[in-house]
Short mmCIF file of C-alpha atoms in Angstrom, two decimals:
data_model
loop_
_atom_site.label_atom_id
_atom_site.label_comp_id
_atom_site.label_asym_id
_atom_site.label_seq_id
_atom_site.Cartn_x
_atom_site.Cartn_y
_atom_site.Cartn_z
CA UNK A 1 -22.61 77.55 -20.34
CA UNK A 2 -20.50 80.20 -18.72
CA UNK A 3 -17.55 78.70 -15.97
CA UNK A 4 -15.29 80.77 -14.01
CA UNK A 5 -12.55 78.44 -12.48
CA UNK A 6 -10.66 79.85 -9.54
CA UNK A 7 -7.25 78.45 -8.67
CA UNK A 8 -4.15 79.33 -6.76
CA UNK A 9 -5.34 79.38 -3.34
CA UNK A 10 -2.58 77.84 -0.64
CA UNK A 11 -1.14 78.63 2.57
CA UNK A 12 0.65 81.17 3.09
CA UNK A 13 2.64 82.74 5.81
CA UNK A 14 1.78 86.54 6.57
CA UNK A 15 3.67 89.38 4.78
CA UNK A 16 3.95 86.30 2.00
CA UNK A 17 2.49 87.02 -2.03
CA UNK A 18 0.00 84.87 -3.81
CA UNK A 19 -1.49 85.03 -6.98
CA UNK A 20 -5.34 83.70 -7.56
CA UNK A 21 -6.62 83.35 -11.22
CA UNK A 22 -9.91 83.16 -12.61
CA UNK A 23 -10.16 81.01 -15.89
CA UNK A 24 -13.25 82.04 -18.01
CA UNK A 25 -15.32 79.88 -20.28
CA UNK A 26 -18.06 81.31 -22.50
CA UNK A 27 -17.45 84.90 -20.61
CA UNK A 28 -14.86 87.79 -22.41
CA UNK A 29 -12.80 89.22 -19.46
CA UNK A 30 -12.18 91.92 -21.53
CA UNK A 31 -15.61 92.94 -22.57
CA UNK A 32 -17.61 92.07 -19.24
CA UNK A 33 -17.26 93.64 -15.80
CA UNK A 34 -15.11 91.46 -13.10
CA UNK A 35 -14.86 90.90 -9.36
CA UNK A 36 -12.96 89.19 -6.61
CA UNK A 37 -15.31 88.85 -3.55
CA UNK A 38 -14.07 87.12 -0.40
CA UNK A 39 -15.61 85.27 2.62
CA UNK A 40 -14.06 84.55 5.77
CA UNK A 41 -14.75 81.27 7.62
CA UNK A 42 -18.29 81.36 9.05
CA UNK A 43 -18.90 85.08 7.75
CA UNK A 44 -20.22 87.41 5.06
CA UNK A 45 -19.50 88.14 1.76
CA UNK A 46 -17.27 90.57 1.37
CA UNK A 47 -15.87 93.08 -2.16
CA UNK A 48 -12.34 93.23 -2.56
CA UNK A 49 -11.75 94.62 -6.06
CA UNK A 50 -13.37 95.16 -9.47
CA UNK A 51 -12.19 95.74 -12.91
CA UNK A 52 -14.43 97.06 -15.56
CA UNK A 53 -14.36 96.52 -19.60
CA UNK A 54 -12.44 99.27 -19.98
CA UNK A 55 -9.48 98.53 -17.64
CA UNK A 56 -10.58 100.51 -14.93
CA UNK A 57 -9.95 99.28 -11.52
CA UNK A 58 -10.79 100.00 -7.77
CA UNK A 59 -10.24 98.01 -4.60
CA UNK A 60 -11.56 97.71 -0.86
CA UNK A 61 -10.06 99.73 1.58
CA UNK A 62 -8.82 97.06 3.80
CA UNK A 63 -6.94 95.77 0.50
CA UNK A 64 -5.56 98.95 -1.19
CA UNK A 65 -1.91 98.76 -1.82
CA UNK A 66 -1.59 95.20 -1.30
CA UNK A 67 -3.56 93.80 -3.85
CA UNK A 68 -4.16 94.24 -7.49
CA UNK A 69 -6.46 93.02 -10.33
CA UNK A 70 -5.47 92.76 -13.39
CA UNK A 71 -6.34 89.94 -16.47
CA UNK A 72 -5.09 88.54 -19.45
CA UNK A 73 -7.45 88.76 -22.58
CA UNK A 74 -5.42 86.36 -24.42
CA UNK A 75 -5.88 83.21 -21.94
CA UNK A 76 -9.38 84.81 -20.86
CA UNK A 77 -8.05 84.54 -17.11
CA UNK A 78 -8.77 87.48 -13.94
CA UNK A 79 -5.98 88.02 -12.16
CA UNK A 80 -6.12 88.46 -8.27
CA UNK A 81 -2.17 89.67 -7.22
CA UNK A 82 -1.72 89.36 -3.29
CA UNK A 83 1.05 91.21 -1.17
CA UNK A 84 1.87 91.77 2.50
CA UNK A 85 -0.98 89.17 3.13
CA UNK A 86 -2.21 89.03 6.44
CA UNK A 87 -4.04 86.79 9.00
CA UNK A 88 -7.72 88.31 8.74
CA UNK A 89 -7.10 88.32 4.22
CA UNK A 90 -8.08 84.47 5.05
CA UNK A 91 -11.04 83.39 3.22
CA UNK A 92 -12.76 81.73 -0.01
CA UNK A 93 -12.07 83.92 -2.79
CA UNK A 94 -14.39 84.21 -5.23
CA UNK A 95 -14.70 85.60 -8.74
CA UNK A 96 -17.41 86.97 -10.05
CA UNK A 97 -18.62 88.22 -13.56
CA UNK A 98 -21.23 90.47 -14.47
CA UNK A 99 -22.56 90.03 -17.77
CA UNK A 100 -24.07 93.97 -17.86
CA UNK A 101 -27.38 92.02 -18.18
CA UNK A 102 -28.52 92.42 -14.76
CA UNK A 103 -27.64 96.11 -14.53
CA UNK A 104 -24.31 97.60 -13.03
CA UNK A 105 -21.76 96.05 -10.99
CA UNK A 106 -24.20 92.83 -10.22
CA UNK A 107 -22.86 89.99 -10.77
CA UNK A 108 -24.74 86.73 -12.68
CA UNK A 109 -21.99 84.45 -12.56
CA UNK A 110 -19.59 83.27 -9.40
CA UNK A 111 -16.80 80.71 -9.50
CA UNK A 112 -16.43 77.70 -6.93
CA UNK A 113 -13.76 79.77 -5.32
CA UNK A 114 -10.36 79.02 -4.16
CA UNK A 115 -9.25 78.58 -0.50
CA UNK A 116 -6.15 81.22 0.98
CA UNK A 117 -5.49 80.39 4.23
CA UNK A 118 -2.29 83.13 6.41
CA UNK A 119 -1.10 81.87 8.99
CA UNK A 120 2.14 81.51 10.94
CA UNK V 1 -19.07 103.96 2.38
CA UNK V 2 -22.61 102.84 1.71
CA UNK V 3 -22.92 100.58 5.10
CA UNK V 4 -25.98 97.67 4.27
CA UNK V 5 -27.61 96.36 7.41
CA UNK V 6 -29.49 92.99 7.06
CA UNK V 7 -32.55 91.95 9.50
CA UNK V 8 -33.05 89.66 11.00
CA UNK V 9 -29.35 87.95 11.17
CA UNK V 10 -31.58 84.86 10.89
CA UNK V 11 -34.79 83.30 11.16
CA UNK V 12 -36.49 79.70 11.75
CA UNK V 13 -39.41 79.17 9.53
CA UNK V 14 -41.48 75.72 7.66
CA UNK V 15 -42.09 75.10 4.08
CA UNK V 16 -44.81 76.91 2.73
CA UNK V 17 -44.41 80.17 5.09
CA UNK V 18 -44.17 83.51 3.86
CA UNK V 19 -40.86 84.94 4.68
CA UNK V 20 -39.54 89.02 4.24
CA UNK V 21 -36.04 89.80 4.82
CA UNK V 22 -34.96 93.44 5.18
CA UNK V 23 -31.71 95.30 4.06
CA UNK V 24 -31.27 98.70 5.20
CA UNK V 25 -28.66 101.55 3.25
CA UNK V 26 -27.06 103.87 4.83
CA UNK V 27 -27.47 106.32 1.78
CA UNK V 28 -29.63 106.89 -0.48
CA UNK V 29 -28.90 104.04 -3.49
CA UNK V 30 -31.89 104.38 -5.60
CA UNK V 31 -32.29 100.79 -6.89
CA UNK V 32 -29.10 99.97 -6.90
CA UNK V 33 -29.71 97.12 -4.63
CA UNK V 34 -29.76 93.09 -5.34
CA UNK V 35 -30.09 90.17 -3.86
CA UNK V 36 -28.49 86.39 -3.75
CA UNK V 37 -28.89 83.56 -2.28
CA UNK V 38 -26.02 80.93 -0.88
CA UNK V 39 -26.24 77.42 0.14
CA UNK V 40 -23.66 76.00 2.51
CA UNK V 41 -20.18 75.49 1.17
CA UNK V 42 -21.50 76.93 -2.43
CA UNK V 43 -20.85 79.82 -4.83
CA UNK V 44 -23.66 82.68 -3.98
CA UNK V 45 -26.09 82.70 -6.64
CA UNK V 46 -27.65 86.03 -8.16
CA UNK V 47 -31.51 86.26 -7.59
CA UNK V 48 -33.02 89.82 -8.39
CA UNK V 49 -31.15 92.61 -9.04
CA UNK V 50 -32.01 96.13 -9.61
CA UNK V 51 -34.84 95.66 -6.85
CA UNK V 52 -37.20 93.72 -8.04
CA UNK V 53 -35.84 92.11 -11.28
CA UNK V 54 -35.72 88.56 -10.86
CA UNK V 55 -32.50 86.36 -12.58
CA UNK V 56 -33.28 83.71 -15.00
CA UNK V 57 -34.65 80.75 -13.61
CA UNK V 58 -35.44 81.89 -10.05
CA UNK V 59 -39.14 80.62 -9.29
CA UNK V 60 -41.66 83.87 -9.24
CA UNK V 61 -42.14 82.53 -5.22
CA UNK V 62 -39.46 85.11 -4.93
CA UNK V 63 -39.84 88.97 -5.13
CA UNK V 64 -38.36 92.40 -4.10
CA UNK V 65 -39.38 95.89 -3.42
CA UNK V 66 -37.98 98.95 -1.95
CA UNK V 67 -36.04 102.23 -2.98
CA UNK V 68 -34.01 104.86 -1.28
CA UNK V 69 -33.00 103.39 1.82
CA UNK V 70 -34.95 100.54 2.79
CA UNK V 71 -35.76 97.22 0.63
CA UNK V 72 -37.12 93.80 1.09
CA UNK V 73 -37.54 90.52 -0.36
CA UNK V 74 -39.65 87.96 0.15
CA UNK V 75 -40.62 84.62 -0.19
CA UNK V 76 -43.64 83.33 -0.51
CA UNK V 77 -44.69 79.49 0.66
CA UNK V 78 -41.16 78.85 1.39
CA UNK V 79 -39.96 75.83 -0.41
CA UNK V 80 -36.92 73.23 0.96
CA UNK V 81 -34.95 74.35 -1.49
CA UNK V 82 -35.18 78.05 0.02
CA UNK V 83 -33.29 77.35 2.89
CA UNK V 84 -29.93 79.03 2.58
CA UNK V 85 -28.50 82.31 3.51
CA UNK V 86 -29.56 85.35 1.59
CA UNK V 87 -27.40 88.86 0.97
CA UNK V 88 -28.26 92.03 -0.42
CA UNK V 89 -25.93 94.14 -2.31
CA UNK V 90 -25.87 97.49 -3.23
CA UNK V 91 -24.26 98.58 -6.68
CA UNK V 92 -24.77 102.36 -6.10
CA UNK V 93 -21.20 103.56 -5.63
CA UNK V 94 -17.84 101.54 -4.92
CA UNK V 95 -16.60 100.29 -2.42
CA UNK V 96 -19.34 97.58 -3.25
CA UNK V 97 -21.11 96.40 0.16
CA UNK V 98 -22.91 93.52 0.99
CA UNK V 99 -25.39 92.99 3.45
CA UNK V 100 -24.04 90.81 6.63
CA UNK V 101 -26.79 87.88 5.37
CA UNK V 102 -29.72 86.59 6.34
CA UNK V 103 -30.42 82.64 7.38
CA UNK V 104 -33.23 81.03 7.01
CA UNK V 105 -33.13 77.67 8.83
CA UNK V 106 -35.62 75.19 9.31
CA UNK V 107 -38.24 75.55 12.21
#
């Protein structure tokens, strides 16, 4: 059975760094398609940042600059890198994997997700 | 940015009703469009993608149509377990976009 286990959500105050990861089970970071995908308290989902099979990567507007994806084929862990966080980046992050079974940039299988809360 | 618009925001209904949900595009996406479904304080789950595909395991009570611009799914004899919040998503072009979700609450 295929697991994706978020960790490394905290506190943190804004213009402060975190660092989420995204431990795989039964699901090759390297050869599958991967997202982070937020959700505020009480709203939507939300896309923050993809990185395909072959390295490519691409990112949400509202998080361009700040935050990058990147993962680590050797511990089969996503990487979510978080800088100059701000108040409204609070949310459940989740990641999400897309097997390339259900088509393009779908995703079949979502973590628990992992709690980052900014705030002064 | 393909903007997805979701009606209604919610809707009351009983078990065994027939329920449609709509998600609109702002652009043309072809059928680059799926759908999930998430239960309070849970992971969202995939349930049909590419329009009208469902995932494995998702009861047939559950179906989509639609292309272009406009797309639907529906429910048919809505069972207890149905009750959640449901979110389109179109895979057309990045940024990905979600629809602002759907819930259906008990009546």
């Amino acid at each position: 059975e295929v697991q994706l286990v978020e960790s490394g959500g905290d506190l943190v105050r804004p213009g402060g760094s975190l660092r989420l990861s995204c431990a795989a089970s039964r699901f090759a970071v390297d050869s599958n398609y991967m997202s982070w995908v937020r959700q505020a308290p009480g709203k939507g989902l939300e896309w923050v940042s993809v990185i395909y099979s072959g390295g490519s990567t691409d990112y949400a507007h509202s998080v361009k600059g700040r935050f990058t994806i990147s993962r680590d084929p050797s511990r089969n862990t996503l990487f979510l890198q978080m800088n100059s966080l701000e108040i409204g980046d609070t949310a459940v992050y989740y990641c999400a994997g897309g097997s390339g079974d259900c088509g393009t940039d779908c995703y079949d299988y979502w973590g628990q997700g992992t709690l980052v809360t900014v705030s002064s | 940015d393909i903007q997805m618009t979701q009606s209604p925001s919610s809707l009351s209904a009983s078990v065994g009703d027939k329920v449609t949900i709509t998600c609109r595009a702002s652009h043309n996406i072809d059928t680059y469009l799926n759908w999930y479904q998430q239960k309070s304080g849970e992971a969202p789950k995939l349930l049909i993608s590419a329009v009208s595909s469902l995932h494995s395991g998702v009861p047939p009570t559950f179906s989509g149509s639609g292309s272009g611009t406009v797309f639907t799914l529906t429910i048919d004899s809505l069972q207890p377990a149905d009750f959640a919040t449901y979110y389109c998503q179109q895979s057309h072009s990045v940024p990905l976009t979600f629809g602002g979700g759907t819930k259906v609450e008990v009546k």
